[in-house]
Each structure stands twice: as structure tokens, then as C-alpha cells.
Amino acid sequence: EPEVTQTPSHQVTQMGQEVILRCVPISNHLYFYWYRQILGQKVEFLVSFYNNEISEKSEIFDDQFSVERPDGSNFTLKIRSTKLEDSAMYFCASSEVRPPNEKLFFGSGTQLSVL
Amino acid sequence: LAKTTQPISMDSYEGQEVNITCSHNNIATNDYITWYQQFPSQGPRFIIQGYKTKVTNEVASLFIPADRKSSTLSLPRVSLSDTAVYYCLVAQYSTLTFGKGTMLLVSP
């Protein structure tokens, strides 16, 4: 089965530093997403991306966050100046068509630790 | 966006059938019902989706009554590896929003 791949699996950074989380969605998928999950809490939506622009974003996705599809395969999430509360597991997902009547494929996540 | 309510946790034993019910009283006409499974430190994984009546795949069955105000995910003969969090989601055209889910613990 095709899969979404995320790198790195773990990222440790100092508060105030910039981080870039990388994702390779499934090749024929058109919709891309970032979610995050703080330890012990629910999976939270951050942003959706289609046709090289943001489709929808949550309140969490403020000016410190940005997404980009720099080439035909990668999809990145950048956090400009990390805060302690950004520590979480970040999941990338992709889908062939827009939900809800299509399934999202999630990656294994990047565990971000901000010290 | 229709709100969903499901039990926080459930316990079962290997080989039993497990039914997890989700209520979604304000489901809209065009909303679909989707269930995901999540293991610790992994991303959610799609299990099944339905609109009405019954849907079955190789993993589970989904029962949806005529009024669609609830749905039941049925896992036949669970094993230890089915221990996970199960999420019920209802959405039409908006992005999928996860609730707290049901933590299913399967014991030997």
C-alpha cells in the first residue's frame, strides 16, 4: 500500500529556533494536510493545502506557521520561532480527493521537542 | 460541523466482538460517517466509512440506523493488536476534525 513519509522522525530544537518538518505525500494525491497531537491529547487540525495554496487553516496555524510545496513531491511545515507549547507529534496526511468521502492517509509523524 | 460523542474507553478480551457506538444527533443530510484507528505514536488510519444502513470491509462493519443520529463500529473477534484509540468523525465538506476517541483495551 502506498504511504506518506515524514522526516525526521524526531526533532529537538531550542525555543526561538526555526524548524522545517518534511513530508512526501502519496504521488497521485492532490490534497495535503498537517495535523498535530500534543501528548495525551486529541489530534488537532492545522492546515489543508490544495493547488499550491492553503484551503483551510485552524486558529492554531498563526503567523509563526507556514506551509510550502517546494517541488512536485515534498510538502513542508515551517515553524518560524518555536515555543515550548509547539512540542507535539506532527502528522502529515494526503488524500486523492477532498474529504469527507475519501480517506486520509497519515504519515508516522515527526515528534518535535522544543527545549 | 456535527458533534460526536463516544465512550472514553472500553475493555474487551481476545476473540470477542466489540461494538463502539457514536452519537451524532445533529448530523446533516450530506454528512458521511468515518472511523479511524490510532496506535500510540502513529498517525490515524482509516477503517471504514458509510452514509446509511450497513457497510462491511475486511476489517470492520459499520451500522447506521435510519435516522443516522448514531453509528456503531463493529470489530469481529478482536485481538491484542486491536488495542488502540478509535475515532468517529462526521463531516460534509469541511476538514476532518478529531474528537477524543474511544480507547479500546483488549486483554488476553
Coordinates of N, CA and C in Angstrom, one line a residue:
Chain A
E1 N 0.8 -1.2 0.0 CA 0.0 0.0 0.0 C 0.9 1.2 0.0
P2 N 0.5 2.3 -0.8 CA 1.4 3.5 -0.8 C 1.3 4.2 0.6
E3 N 2.3 4.9 0.9 CA 2.3 5.6 2.2 C 2.9 7.0 2.1
V4 N 2.5 7.7 3.1 CA 3.0 9.1 3.3 C 4.3 9.0 4.2
T5 N 5.4 9.6 3.8 CA 6.6 9.5 4.6 C 6.9 10.9 5.2
Q6 N 7.4 10.9 6.4 CA 7.7 12.1 7.1 C 9.2 12.0 7.6
T7 N 9.9 13.1 7.5 CA 11.2 13.2 8.1 C 11.4 14.6 8.8
P8 N 12.2 14.6 9.8 CA 12.8 13.5 10.5 C 11.7 12.8 11.4
S9 N 12.0 11.7 12.0 CA 11.0 11.1 12.9 C 11.0 11.8 14.3
H10 N 12.2 12.4 14.6 CA 12.3 13.1 15.9 C 13.1 14.4 15.6
Q11 N 12.7 15.5 16.2 CA 13.4 16.8 16.0 C 13.4 17.4 17.4
V12 N 14.6 17.8 17.8 CA 14.8 18.5 19.1 C 15.3 19.9 18.7
T13 N 14.7 20.9 19.3 CA 15.2 22.3 18.9 C 15.1 23.2 20.2
Q14 N 15.8 24.3 20.1 CA 15.7 25.2 21.2 C 14.6 26.2 20.9
M15 N 14.0 26.7 22.0 CA 13.0 27.7 21.9 C 13.5 28.9 21.1
G16 N 12.6 29.4 20.1 CA 13.0 30.5 19.3 C 13.7 30.1 18.0
Q17 N 14.0 28.9 17.8 CA 14.6 28.4 16.6 C 13.6 28.1 15.5
E18 N 14.0 28.1 14.3 CA 13.1 27.7 13.2 C 13.3 26.2 12.9
V19 N 12.1 25.6 12.7 CA 12.2 24.2 12.3 C 11.4 23.9 11.0
I20 N 11.8 23.0 10.2 CA 11.1 22.6 9.0 C 10.8 21.1 9.1
L21 N 9.6 20.8 9.0 CA 9.2 19.4 9.0 C 8.8 19.0 7.6
R22 N 9.3 17.8 7.2 CA 9.1 17.4 5.8 C 8.2 16.2 5.6
C23 N 7.5 16.2 4.5 CA 6.6 15.2 4.2 C 6.6 14.9 2.7
V24 N 6.5 13.6 2.3 CA 6.3 13.3 0.9 C 4.9 12.6 0.8
P25 N 3.9 13.3 0.3 CA 2.6 12.7 0.2 C 2.6 11.6 -0.8
I26 N 1.5 10.9 -0.9 CA 1.3 9.8 -1.9 C 1.2 10.5 -3.3
S27 N 1.9 9.9 -4.3 CA 2.2 10.6 -5.5 C 1.0 11.1 -6.3
N28 N -0.1 10.4 -6.3 CA -1.2 10.9 -7.1 C -2.3 11.7 -6.3
H29 N -1.9 12.0 -5.0 CA -2.8 12.7 -4.2 C -2.7 14.2 -4.4
L30 N -3.9 14.9 -4.3 CA -3.9 16.3 -4.6 C -4.1 17.2 -3.4
Y31 N -4.6 16.6 -2.2 CA -4.9 17.4 -1.1 C -3.9 17.0 0.0
F32 N -3.4 18.0 0.7 CA -2.4 17.8 1.7 C -2.8 18.5 3.0
Y33 N -2.3 17.9 4.1 CA -2.8 18.4 5.5 C -1.6 18.2 6.5
W34 N -1.7 19.1 7.4 CA -0.9 18.9 8.7 C -1.8 18.9 9.9
Y35 N -1.6 18.0 10.7 CA -2.3 17.8 12.0 C -1.2 17.8 13.1
R36 N -1.6 18.0 14.3 CA -0.6 17.8 15.4 C -1.3 17.2 16.6
Q37 N -0.5 16.5 17.4 CA -1.1 15.9 18.6 C -0.2 16.1 19.8
I38 N -0.6 16.9 20.7 CA 0.2 17.1 21.9 C 0.0 15.8 22.8
L39 N 1.0 15.4 23.5 CA 1.0 14.1 24.2 C -0.3 14.0 25.1
G40 N -1.0 12.9 24.9 CA -2.2 12.7 25.7 C -3.5 13.4 25.3
Q41 N -3.3 14.2 24.2 CA -4.5 15.0 23.8 C -5.0 14.5 22.4
K42 N -6.0 15.2 21.9 CA -6.6 14.7 20.6 C -5.8 15.3 19.4
V43 N -6.0 14.7 18.3 CA -5.4 15.1 17.0 C -6.1 16.4 16.6
E44 N -5.2 17.4 16.4 CA -5.8 18.7 16.0 C -5.4 19.1 14.6
F45 N -6.3 19.6 13.9 CA -6.1 20.1 12.5 C -5.3 21.4 12.5
L46 N -4.4 21.5 11.6 CA -3.6 22.7 11.5 C -4.0 23.4 10.2
V47 N -3.8 22.7 9.0 CA -3.9 23.4 7.7 C -4.2 22.3 6.7
S48 N -4.9 22.8 5.6 CA -5.1 22.0 4.4 C -4.6 22.8 3.2
F49 N -4.1 22.1 2.2 CA -3.4 22.7 1.1 C -3.8 22.0 -0.2
Y50 N -4.2 22.8 -1.2 CA -4.6 22.3 -2.5 C -4.3 23.3 -3.6
N51 N -3.8 22.8 -4.7 CA -3.5 23.6 -5.8 C -2.5 24.8 -5.4
N52 N -1.5 24.4 -4.6 CA -0.5 25.4 -4.2 C -1.0 26.5 -3.4
E53 N -2.1 26.3 -2.7 CA -2.5 27.3 -1.7 C -3.2 26.7 -0.6
I54 N -3.2 27.5 0.5 CA -3.9 27.0 1.7 C -5.4 27.0 1.5
S55 N -6.1 25.9 1.7 CA -7.6 25.8 1.6 C -8.3 26.2 2.9
E56 N -7.7 25.8 4.0 CA -8.3 26.0 5.3 C -7.3 25.9 6.3
K57 N -7.4 26.7 7.4 CA -6.5 26.7 8.5 C -7.2 26.9 9.8
S58 N -6.6 26.3 10.9 CA -7.2 26.5 12.2 C -6.6 27.7 12.9
E59 N -7.2 27.9 14.1 CA -6.7 29.0 14.9 C -5.2 28.8 15.4
I60 N -4.9 27.5 15.4 CA -3.5 27.2 15.8 C -2.5 27.7 14.8
F61 N -2.9 27.6 13.6 CA -2.0 28.0 12.5 C -1.9 29.5 12.3
D62 N -1.0 30.1 13.2 CA -0.9 31.5 13.2 C 0.3 31.9 12.3
D63 N 0.7 33.1 12.4 CA 1.8 33.7 11.6 C 3.1 33.0 11.7
Q64 N 3.3 32.2 12.8 CA 4.5 31.5 13.0 C 4.6 30.3 12.1
F65 N 3.5 29.9 11.6 CA 3.5 28.7 10.8 C 3.4 29.0 9.3
S66 N 4.0 28.2 8.5 CA 3.8 28.3 7.0 C 3.9 26.9 6.4
V67 N 3.3 26.8 5.3 CA 3.5 25.5 4.5 C 3.9 25.8 3.1
E68 N 4.5 24.8 2.5 CA 5.0 25.0 1.2 C 5.1 23.7 0.4
R69 N 4.9 23.7 -0.9 CA 5.2 22.6 -1.7 C 6.3 23.0 -2.7
P70 N 7.5 22.9 -2.2 CA 8.6 23.4 -3.0 C 8.9 22.8 -4.3
D71 N 8.5 21.5 -4.5 CA 8.7 20.8 -5.7 C 7.5 19.9 -5.9
G72 N 7.6 19.0 -6.8 CA 6.4 18.1 -7.1 C 6.2 17.0 -6.1
S73 N 7.1 16.9 -5.1 CA 6.9 15.7 -4.2 C 6.8 16.1 -2.8
N74 N 7.5 17.1 -2.4 CA 7.6 17.4 -0.9 C 6.5 18.4 -0.5
F75 N 6.2 18.3 0.8 CA 5.2 19.2 1.4 C 5.8 19.5 2.8
T76 N 6.1 20.8 3.1 CA 6.8 21.1 4.3 C 5.9 22.0 5.2
L77 N 6.2 21.9 6.5 CA 5.6 22.8 7.5 C 6.8 23.5 8.2
K78 N 6.7 24.8 8.2 CA 7.8 25.6 8.9 C 7.2 26.3 10.1
I79 N 7.9 26.2 11.2 CA 7.6 27.0 12.4 C 8.7 27.9 12.6
R80 N 8.4 29.2 12.5 CA 9.4 30.3 12.4 C 10.2 30.4 13.7
S81 N 9.5 30.5 14.8 CA 10.2 30.7 16.1 C 9.5 29.8 17.1
T82 N 10.0 28.7 17.3 CA 9.3 27.7 18.1 C 9.2 28.1 19.6
K83 N 8.0 27.7 20.1 CA 7.7 27.9 21.5 C 7.6 26.5 22.2
L84 N 7.7 26.6 23.5 CA 7.6 25.3 24.3 C 6.3 24.6 24.0
E85 N 5.3 25.3 23.8 CA 4.0 24.7 23.6 C 3.8 24.1 22.2
D86 N 4.8 24.3 21.3 CA 4.8 23.7 20.0 C 5.2 22.2 20.1
S87 N 5.7 21.8 21.2 CA 6.1 20.4 21.4 C 4.9 19.5 21.2
A88 N 5.1 18.6 20.2 CA 3.9 17.7 19.8 C 4.4 16.8 18.7
M89 N 3.5 15.8 18.4 CA 3.7 15.0 17.3 C 3.0 15.6 16.1
Y90 N 3.7 15.8 15.0 CA 3.1 16.5 13.8 C 2.9 15.4 12.8
F91 N 1.7 15.4 12.3 CA 1.3 14.4 11.3 C 1.0 15.1 9.9
C92 N 1.6 14.6 8.9 CA 1.2 15.0 7.5 C 0.2 14.0 7.0
A93 N -0.7 14.4 6.2 CA -1.7 13.5 5.6 C -2.0 14.0 4.2
S94 N -2.4 13.0 3.3 CA -2.8 13.4 2.0 C -4.0 12.6 1.6
S95 N -4.8 13.1 0.6 CA -5.9 12.4 0.1 C -6.0 12.7 -1.4
E96 N -6.7 11.7 -2.1 CA -6.8 11.8 -3.5 C -7.8 12.9 -3.9
V97 N -8.9 12.9 -3.1 CA -9.9 13.9 -3.3 C -10.2 14.5 -2.0
R98 N -11.1 15.5 -1.9 CA -11.3 16.2 -0.7 C -12.2 15.4 0.2
P99 N -11.9 15.3 1.5 CA -12.9 14.6 2.4 C -14.2 15.3 2.4
P100 N -15.3 14.7 2.9 CA -15.2 13.6 3.8 C -15.3 12.2 3.1
N101 N -15.7 12.2 1.8 CA -16.0 10.9 1.2 C -14.8 10.3 0.5
E102 N -13.6 10.6 1.1 CA -12.4 10.0 0.7 C -11.5 9.8 1.9
K103 N -10.7 8.9 1.9 CA -9.9 8.7 3.2 C -8.6 9.4 3.1
L104 N -8.2 9.8 4.3 CA -6.9 10.5 4.5 C -5.8 9.4 4.9
F105 N -4.7 9.5 4.2 CA -3.5 8.7 4.6 C -2.6 9.5 5.4
F106 N -2.3 9.0 6.6 CA -1.4 9.8 7.5 C 0.0 9.2 7.5
G107 N 1.0 10.0 7.7 CA 2.3 9.6 7.9 C 2.5 9.1 9.3
S108 N 3.7 8.7 9.7 CA 4.0 8.2 11.0 C 4.4 9.3 12.0
G109 N 4.5 10.5 11.5 CA 4.7 11.7 12.3 C 6.1 12.1 12.6
T110 N 6.3 13.3 13.0 CA 7.6 13.9 13.5 C 7.3 14.3 14.9
Q111 N 8.1 13.7 15.8 CA 8.0 14.2 17.2 C 8.9 15.4 17.4
L112 N 8.3 16.5 17.7 CA 9.0 17.8 17.9 C 9.1 18.1 19.3
S113 N 10.3 18.3 19.8 CA 10.5 18.6 21.2 C 11.2 20.0 21.2
V114 N 10.6 21.0 21.9 CA 11.2 22.3 22.0 C 11.6 22.5 23.4
L115 N 12.9 22.8 23.6 CA 13.5 22.9 24.9 C 13.7 24.3 25.3
Chain B
L1 N -20.6 21.9 11.8 CA -19.9 20.6 12.0 C -20.6 19.8 13.1
A2 N -21.1 18.6 12.7 CA -21.8 17.8 13.6 C -20.8 17.3 14.7
K3 N -21.3 17.4 16.0 CA -20.5 17.0 17.1 C -20.8 15.5 17.4
T4 N -19.7 14.8 17.8 CA -19.8 13.4 18.0 C -19.6 13.1 19.5
T5 N -20.2 12.1 20.0 CA -20.0 11.6 21.4 C -19.8 10.1 21.4
Q6 N -18.7 9.7 22.0 CA -18.4 8.3 22.0 C -17.8 8.0 23.4
P7 N -17.9 6.7 23.8 CA -17.3 6.4 25.2 C -15.8 6.7 25.2
I8 N -15.4 7.1 26.4 CA -13.9 7.4 26.5 C -13.1 6.1 26.4
S9 N -13.6 5.1 27.0 CA -12.8 3.8 27.0 C -13.7 2.6 27.0
M10 N -13.2 1.5 26.5 CA -13.8 0.2 26.5 C -12.8 -0.9 26.7
D11 N -13.2 -1.9 27.4 CA -12.4 -3.1 27.6 C -13.0 -4.3 27.0
S12 N -12.1 -5.2 26.5 CA -12.6 -6.4 25.9 C -11.6 -7.5 26.0
Y13 N -11.9 -8.7 25.6 CA -11.0 -9.8 25.7 C -10.8 -10.4 24.2
E14 N -9.7 -11.0 24.0 CA -9.4 -11.6 22.7 C -10.5 -12.5 22.3
G15 N -10.8 -12.4 21.0 CA -11.8 -13.3 20.4 C -13.3 -12.8 20.5
Q16 N -13.5 -11.7 21.3 CA -14.8 -11.2 21.4 C -15.1 -10.2 20.3
E17 N -16.4 -9.9 20.1 CA -16.8 -8.9 19.2 C -17.0 -7.6 20.0
V18 N -16.5 -6.5 19.4 CA -16.6 -5.2 20.1 C -17.4 -4.3 19.3
N19 N -18.3 -3.6 19.9 CA -19.2 -2.6 19.3 C -19.0 -1.3 20.0
I20 N -18.5 -0.3 19.2 CA -18.3 1.1 19.7 C -19.4 2.0 19.1
T21 N -20.2 2.6 19.9 CA -21.3 3.4 19.4 C -20.9 4.9 19.5
C22 N -21.3 5.6 18.5 CA -21.0 7.1 18.4 C -22.3 7.8 18.2
S23 N -22.6 8.8 18.9 CA -23.8 9.5 18.7 C -23.5 10.9 18.0
H24 N -24.3 11.2 17.0 CA -24.2 12.4 16.3 C -25.5 13.0 16.0
N25 N -26.2 13.5 17.0 CA -27.6 13.9 16.9 C -27.9 15.0 15.8
N26 N -26.9 15.9 15.6 CA -27.2 17.0 14.6 C -26.5 16.7 13.3
I27 N -26.4 15.5 12.9 CA -25.8 15.1 11.6 C -26.6 15.8 10.5
A28 N -25.9 16.3 9.5 CA -26.6 16.9 8.4 C -26.9 15.9 7.3
T29 N -27.8 16.3 6.4 CA -28.2 15.4 5.3 C -27.0 14.8 4.5
N30 N -26.1 15.6 4.2 CA -25.0 15.2 3.3 C -23.7 14.7 4.1
D31 N -23.8 14.6 5.4 CA -22.6 14.2 6.2 C -22.4 12.7 6.0
Y32 N -21.1 12.3 5.9 CA -20.7 11.0 6.0 C -20.1 10.7 7.4
I33 N -20.1 9.4 7.7 CA -19.6 8.9 9.0 C -18.3 8.1 8.7
T34 N -17.2 8.5 9.3 CA -16.0 7.9 9.1 C -15.3 7.5 10.4
W35 N -14.7 6.3 10.4 CA -14.0 5.8 11.6 C -12.5 5.7 11.3
Y36 N -11.7 6.1 12.2 CA -10.2 6.0 12.1 C -9.7 5.2 13.4
Q37 N -8.6 4.6 13.2 CA -7.9 3.9 14.3 C -6.5 4.5 14.5
Q38 N -6.1 4.7 15.8 CA -4.8 5.2 16.0 C -4.0 4.4 17.1
F39 N -2.9 3.9 16.7 CA -2.0 3.3 17.7 C -1.0 4.3 18.3
P40 N -0.5 4.0 19.4 CA 0.4 5.0 20.1 C 1.6 5.4 19.1
S41 N 1.9 6.7 19.1 CA 3.0 7.2 18.3 C 2.8 7.0 16.8
Q42 N 1.6 6.7 16.3 CA 1.4 6.6 14.9 C 0.3 7.5 14.5
G43 N 0.2 7.7 13.2 CA -0.9 8.5 12.6 C -2.2 7.7 12.5
P44 N -3.3 8.4 12.6 CA -4.6 7.7 12.4 C -4.6 6.9 11.1
R45 N -5.4 5.8 11.1 CA -5.5 5.0 10.0 C -7.0 4.8 9.7
F46 N -7.4 5.0 8.4 CA -8.8 4.9 8.0 C -9.3 3.4 8.2
I47 N -10.5 3.3 8.8 CA -11.0 2.0 9.0 C -12.2 1.8 8.0
I48 N -13.2 2.6 8.1 CA -14.4 2.4 7.3 C -15.2 3.7 7.3
Q49 N -16.0 3.8 6.2 CA -16.9 5.0 6.0 C -18.2 4.6 5.5
G50 N -19.3 5.3 6.0 CA -20.6 5.0 5.5 C -21.5 6.2 5.5
Y51 N -22.6 6.0 4.8 CA -23.7 7.1 4.8 C -24.9 6.6 5.5
K52 N -25.4 5.4 5.2 CA -26.6 4.8 5.8 C -26.5 3.3 5.7
T53 N -27.4 2.7 6.5 CA -27.5 1.2 6.6 C -26.2 0.6 7.1
K54 N -25.7 -0.4 6.3 CA -24.6 -1.2 6.8 C -23.5 -1.2 5.8
V55 N -22.3 -1.0 6.2 CA -21.1 -1.1 5.4 C -20.1 -2.2 6.0
T56 N -19.6 -3.0 5.2 CA -18.6 -4.0 5.7 C -17.4 -4.1 4.9
N57 N -16.2 -4.1 5.5 CA -15.0 -4.4 4.8 C -14.2 -5.5 5.5
E58 N -13.0 -5.7 5.1 CA -12.2 -6.8 5.7 C -11.8 -6.6 7.1
V59 N -12.0 -5.4 7.6 CA -11.6 -5.1 9.0 C -12.8 -4.9 9.9
A60 N -13.8 -4.3 9.5 CA -14.9 -4.0 10.4 C -16.2 -3.8 9.7
S61 N -17.3 -3.6 10.5 CA -18.6 -3.3 9.9 C -19.1 -2.0 10.6
L62 N -19.9 -1.3 9.8 CA -20.4 0.0 10.3 C -21.9 -0.1 10.2
F63 N -22.6 0.1 11.3 CA -24.1 0.0 11.3 C -24.6 1.5 11.5
I64 N -25.5 1.9 10.6 CA -26.1 3.2 10.7 C -27.6 3.1 10.7
P65 N -28.3 3.5 11.7 CA -29.8 3.4 11.7 C -30.4 4.4 10.8
A66 N -31.7 4.2 10.5 CA -32.3 5.1 9.5 C -32.3 6.6 9.9
D67 N -32.3 6.9 11.1 CA -32.3 8.3 11.5 C -30.9 8.9 11.5
R68 N -29.9 8.1 11.3 CA -28.5 8.4 11.2 C -28.0 9.3 12.4
K69 N -28.6 9.2 13.5 CA -28.2 10.0 14.7 C -27.2 9.3 15.5
S70 N -26.9 8.1 15.1 CA -25.8 7.3 15.8 C -25.2 6.4 14.8
S71 N -24.1 5.8 15.1 CA -23.5 4.7 14.3 C -22.7 3.8 15.2
T72 N -22.6 2.6 14.8 CA -21.8 1.6 15.6 C -20.8 0.9 14.8
L73 N -19.6 1.0 15.2 CA -18.4 0.3 14.6 C -18.3 -1.1 15.3
S74 N -18.3 -2.1 14.5 CA -18.3 -3.5 15.0 C -16.9 -4.1 14.6
L75 N -16.2 -4.6 15.5 CA -14.9 -5.3 15.3 C -15.1 -6.7 15.6
P76 N -15.1 -7.6 14.7 CA -15.3 -9.0 15.0 C -14.1 -9.7 15.6
R77 N -14.2 -10.5 16.6 CA -13.1 -11.3 17.1 C -11.8 -10.5 17.3
V78 N -11.8 -9.6 18.2 CA -10.7 -8.7 18.4 C -9.5 -9.5 18.9
S79 N -8.3 -8.9 18.6 CA -7.1 -9.5 19.1 C -6.3 -8.4 19.9
L80 N -5.2 -8.8 20.5 CA -4.4 -7.8 21.3 C -4.0 -6.6 20.5
S81 N -3.8 -6.9 19.2 CA -3.3 -5.8 18.3 C -4.4 -4.8 17.9
D82 N -5.6 -5.1 18.3 CA -6.7 -4.1 18.1 C -6.7 -3.1 19.2
T83 N -5.9 -3.2 20.2 CA -5.8 -2.2 21.3 C -5.4 -0.9 20.6
A84 N -6.2 0.2 20.7 CA -5.9 1.4 20.0 C -7.0 2.4 20.4
V85 N -6.9 3.6 19.9 CA -8.0 4.6 20.0 C -8.7 4.7 18.7
Y86 N -10.1 4.7 18.8 CA -10.9 4.7 17.7 C -11.7 6.0 17.6
Y87 N -11.7 6.6 16.5 CA -12.3 7.9 16.4 C -13.5 7.8 15.4
C88 N -14.6 8.4 15.8 CA -15.8 8.6 14.9 C -15.8 10.0 14.4
L89 N -15.8 10.3 13.1 CA -15.9 11.6 12.6 C -17.1 11.8 11.7
V90 N -17.6 12.9 11.7 CA -18.8 13.3 10.9 C -18.5 14.6 10.2
A91 N -18.5 14.6 8.9 CA -18.2 15.9 8.2 C -18.7 15.8 6.8
Q92 N -19.1 17.0 6.3 CA -19.5 17.0 4.9 C -18.4 17.6 4.0
Y93 N -18.3 18.8 4.0 CA -17.2 19.4 3.1 C -16.1 20.1 3.9
S94 N -16.2 20.1 5.2 CA -15.1 20.7 5.9 C -14.0 19.7 6.3
T95 N -12.9 20.1 6.7 CA -11.8 19.3 7.0 C -12.1 18.4 8.3
L96 N -11.7 17.2 8.2 CA -12.0 16.2 9.3 C -11.4 16.8 10.6
T97 N -12.3 16.7 11.6 CA -11.9 17.2 13.0 C -12.0 16.0 13.9
F98 N -11.0 15.7 14.6 CA -11.0 14.5 15.5 C -11.4 14.9 16.9
G99 N -12.2 14.0 17.5 CA -12.6 14.2 18.9 C -11.6 13.4 19.8
K100 N -12.0 13.1 21.0 CA -11.1 12.4 21.9 C -11.0 10.9 21.6
G101 N -12.0 10.4 20.9 CA -12.0 9.0 20.6 C -12.3 8.0 21.7
T102 N -12.3 6.7 21.4 CA -12.6 5.7 22.4 C -11.3 4.8 22.5
M103 N -10.8 4.7 23.7 CA -9.6 3.9 23.9 C -10.1 2.5 24.2
L104 N -9.8 1.6 23.2 CA -10.1 0.2 23.4 C -8.9 -0.6 23.9
L105 N -9.1 -1.3 25.0 CA -8.1 -2.2 25.5 C -8.5 -3.6 25.4
V106 N -7.8 -4.4 24.7 CA -8.0 -5.8 24.5 C -7.1 -6.6 25.4
S107 N -7.6 -7.4 26.3 CA -6.8 -8.2 27.2 C -6.8 -9.7 26.8
P108 N -5.8 -10.5 27.2 CA -5.7 -11.9 26.8 C -6.9 -12.6 27.5

